Coordinates of C-alpha atoms in Angstrom, one line a residue:
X1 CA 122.8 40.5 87.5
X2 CA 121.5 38.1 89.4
X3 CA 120.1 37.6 93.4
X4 CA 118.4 35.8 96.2
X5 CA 118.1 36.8 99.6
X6 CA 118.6 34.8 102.9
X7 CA 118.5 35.5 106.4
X8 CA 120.6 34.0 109.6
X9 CA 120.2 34.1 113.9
X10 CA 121.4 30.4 115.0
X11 CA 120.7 28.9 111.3
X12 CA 120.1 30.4 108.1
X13 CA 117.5 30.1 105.6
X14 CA 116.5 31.2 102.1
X15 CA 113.8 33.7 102.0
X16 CA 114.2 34.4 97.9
X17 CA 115.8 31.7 95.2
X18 CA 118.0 33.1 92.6
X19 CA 116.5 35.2 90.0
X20 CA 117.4 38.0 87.1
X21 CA 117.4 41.1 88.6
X22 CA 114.9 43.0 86.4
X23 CA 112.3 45.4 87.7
X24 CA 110.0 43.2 88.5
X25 CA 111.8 40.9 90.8
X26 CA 113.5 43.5 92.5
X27 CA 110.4 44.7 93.4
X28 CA 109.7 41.4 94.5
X29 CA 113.1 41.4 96.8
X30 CA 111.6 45.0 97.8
X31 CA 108.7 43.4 98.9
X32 CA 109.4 40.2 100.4
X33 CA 112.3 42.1 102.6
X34 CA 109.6 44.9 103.7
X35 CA 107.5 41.8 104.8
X36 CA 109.7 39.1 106.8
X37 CA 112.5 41.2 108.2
X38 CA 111.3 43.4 110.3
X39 CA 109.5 40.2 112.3
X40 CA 112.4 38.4 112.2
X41 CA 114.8 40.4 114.8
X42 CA 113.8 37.9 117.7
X43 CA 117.0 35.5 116.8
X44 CA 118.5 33.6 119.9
X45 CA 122.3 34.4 118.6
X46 CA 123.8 36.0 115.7
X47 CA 126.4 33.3 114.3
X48 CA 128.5 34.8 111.1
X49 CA 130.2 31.0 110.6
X50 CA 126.2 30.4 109.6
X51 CA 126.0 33.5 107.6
X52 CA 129.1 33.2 105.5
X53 CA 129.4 29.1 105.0
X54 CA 125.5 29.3 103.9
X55 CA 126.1 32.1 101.5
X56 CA 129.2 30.6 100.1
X57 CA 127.9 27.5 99.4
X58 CA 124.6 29.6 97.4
X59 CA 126.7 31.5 95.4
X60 CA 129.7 28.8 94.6
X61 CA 126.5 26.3 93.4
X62 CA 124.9 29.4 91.8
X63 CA 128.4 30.0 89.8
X64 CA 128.4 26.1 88.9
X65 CA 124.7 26.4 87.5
X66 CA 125.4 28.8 85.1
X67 CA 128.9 28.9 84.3
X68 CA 131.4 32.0 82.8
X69 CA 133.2 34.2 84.9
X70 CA 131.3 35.8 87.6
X71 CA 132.1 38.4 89.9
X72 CA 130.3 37.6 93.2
X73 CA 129.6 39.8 96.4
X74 CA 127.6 39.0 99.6
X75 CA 125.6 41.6 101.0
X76 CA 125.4 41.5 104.7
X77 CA 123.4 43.2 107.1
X78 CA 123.9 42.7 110.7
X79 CA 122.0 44.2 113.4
X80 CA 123.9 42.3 116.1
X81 CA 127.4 41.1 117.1
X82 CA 129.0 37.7 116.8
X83 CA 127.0 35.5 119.2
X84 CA 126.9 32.2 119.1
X85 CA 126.7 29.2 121.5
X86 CA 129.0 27.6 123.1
X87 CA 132.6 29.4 123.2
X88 CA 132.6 32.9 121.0
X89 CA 136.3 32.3 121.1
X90 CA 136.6 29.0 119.1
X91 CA 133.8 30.5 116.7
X92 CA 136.3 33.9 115.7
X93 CA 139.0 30.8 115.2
X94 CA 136.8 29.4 112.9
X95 CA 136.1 32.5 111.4
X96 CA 139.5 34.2 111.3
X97 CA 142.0 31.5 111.3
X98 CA 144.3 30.8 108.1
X99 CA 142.4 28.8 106.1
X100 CA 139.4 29.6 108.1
X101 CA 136.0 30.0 107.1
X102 CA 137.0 33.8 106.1
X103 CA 139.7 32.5 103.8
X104 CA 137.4 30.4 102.0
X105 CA 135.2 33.2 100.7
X106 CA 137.8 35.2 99.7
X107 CA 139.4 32.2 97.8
X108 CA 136.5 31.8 96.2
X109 CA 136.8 35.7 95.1
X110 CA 133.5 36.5 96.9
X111 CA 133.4 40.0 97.9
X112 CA 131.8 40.7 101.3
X113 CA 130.2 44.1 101.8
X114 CA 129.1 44.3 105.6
X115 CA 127.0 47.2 106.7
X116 CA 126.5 47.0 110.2
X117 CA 123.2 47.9 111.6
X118 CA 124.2 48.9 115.0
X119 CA 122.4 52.0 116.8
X120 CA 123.3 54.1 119.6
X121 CA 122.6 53.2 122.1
X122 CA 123.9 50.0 121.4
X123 CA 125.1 46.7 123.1
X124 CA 127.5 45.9 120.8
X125 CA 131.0 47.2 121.8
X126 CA 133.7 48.8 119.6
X127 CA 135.7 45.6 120.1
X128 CA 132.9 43.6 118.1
X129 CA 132.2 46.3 115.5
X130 CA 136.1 46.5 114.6
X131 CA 135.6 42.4 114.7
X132 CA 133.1 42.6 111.5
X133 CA 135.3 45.0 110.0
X134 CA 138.1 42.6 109.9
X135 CA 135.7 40.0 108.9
X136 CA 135.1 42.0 105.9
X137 CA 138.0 43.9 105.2
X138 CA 141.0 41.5 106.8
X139 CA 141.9 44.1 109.7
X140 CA 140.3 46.0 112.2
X141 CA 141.5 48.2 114.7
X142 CA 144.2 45.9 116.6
X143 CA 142.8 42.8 114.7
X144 CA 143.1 40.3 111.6
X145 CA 141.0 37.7 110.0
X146 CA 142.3 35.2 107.8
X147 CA 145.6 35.2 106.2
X148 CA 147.2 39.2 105.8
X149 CA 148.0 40.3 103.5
X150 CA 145.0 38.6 101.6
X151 CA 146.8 35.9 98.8
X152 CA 147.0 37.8 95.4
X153 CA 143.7 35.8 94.2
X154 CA 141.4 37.2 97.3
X155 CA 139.0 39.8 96.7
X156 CA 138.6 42.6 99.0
X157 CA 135.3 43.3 101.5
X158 CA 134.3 46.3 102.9
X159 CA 132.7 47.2 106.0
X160 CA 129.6 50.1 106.3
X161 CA 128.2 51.9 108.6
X162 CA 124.3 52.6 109.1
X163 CA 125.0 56.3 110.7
X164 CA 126.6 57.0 107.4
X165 CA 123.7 57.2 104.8
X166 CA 125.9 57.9 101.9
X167 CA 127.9 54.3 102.3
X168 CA 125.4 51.4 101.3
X169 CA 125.4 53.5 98.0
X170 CA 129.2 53.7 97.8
X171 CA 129.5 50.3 98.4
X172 CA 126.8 49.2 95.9
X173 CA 128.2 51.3 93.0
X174 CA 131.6 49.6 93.8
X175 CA 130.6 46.2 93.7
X176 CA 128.6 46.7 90.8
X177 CA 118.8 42.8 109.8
X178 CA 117.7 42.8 117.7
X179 CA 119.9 39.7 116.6
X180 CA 120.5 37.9 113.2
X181 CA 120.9 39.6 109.7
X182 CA 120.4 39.8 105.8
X183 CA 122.4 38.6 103.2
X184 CA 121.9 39.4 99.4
X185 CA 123.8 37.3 97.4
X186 CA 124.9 38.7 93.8
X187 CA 126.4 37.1 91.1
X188 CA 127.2 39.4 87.9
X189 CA 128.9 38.1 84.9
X190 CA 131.8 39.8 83.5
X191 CA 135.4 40.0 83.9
X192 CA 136.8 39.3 87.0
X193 CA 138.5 42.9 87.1
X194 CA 135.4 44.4 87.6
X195 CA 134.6 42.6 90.7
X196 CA 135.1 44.7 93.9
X197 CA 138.6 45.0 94.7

């Protein structure tokens, strides 16, 4: 198994490059997450095109490195709802539209676990949650993103929630961050059956 970790408001950046994920440098994730997230919450907008593209592209060059069959899944964490500037409706076309950002992970058999940070009280409505839920799962509650039914060589997401301790650790074993968010990459070599489906 390997990781790296990056974080995203407006833009995105690396925080840790890929590495094995042995003791020690999971301790190292450990550590560098305990350090820089919890200062990094001050985000002018929370832009998922920005999340996804810049994962994508980390774990399709990752894949090209090293080669084999890979099953990979982004970990996302997102303390805040789709914000972005300019016109949030052209960036959920962007997102959501067939052949849309959206449809380019999953065509590229990334699995996309969200676990949404939200707390109560919270600004974000149930509109937007059920938005990231269709990000990572296809449908939400009255809404889609990117082409349903998902083509027969997409991967499924899932979406999480924070008030439900018990799900991060479901959603782990299955796939073997006031604005912004997280996003573990992880690429784990095997048989594309055992990706999370």
């Amino acid at each position: 198994v390997q990781a790296s970790l990056g974080v995203f408001a407006q833009g995105y950046t690396s925080l840790v490059p890929w590495l094995s994920l042995d003791k020690s440098n999971a301790a190292h994730l450990k550590s560098v997450s305990s350090a820089e997230l919890p200062g990094r919450n001050r985000g002018d907008f929370t832009d998922y095109r920005t999340a996804l593209v810049n994962a994508q592209s980390s774990l399709n060059a990752r894949e090209a490195k090293v080669g084999g069959t890979n099953c990979k899944v982004i970990l996302w964490f997102t303390d805040g709802a789709l914000d972005v500037p300019g016109a949030e409706t052209a960036a959920r076309n962007e997102l959501c539209a067939p052949n849309g950002i959206v449809d380019s992970v999953r065509g590229a058999r990334i699995s996309v676990i969200a676990l949404a940070l939200f707390h109560e009280p919270s600004s974000v409505t149930a509109a937007q949650r059920e938005q990231l839920r269709a990000i990572a799962e296809g449908t939400g509650k009255g809404l889609t993103c990117g082409t349903t039914p998902s083509s027969r060589d997409a991967v499924a997401g899932s979406d999480l929630r924070a008030d439900d301790a018990g799900a991060p650790r479901r959603g782990l074993a299955g796939g073997g961050a006031p604005h912004g968010g997280a996003l573990h990459s992880r690429r784990v070599k095997g048989a594309p059956g055992r990706c999370v489906r």
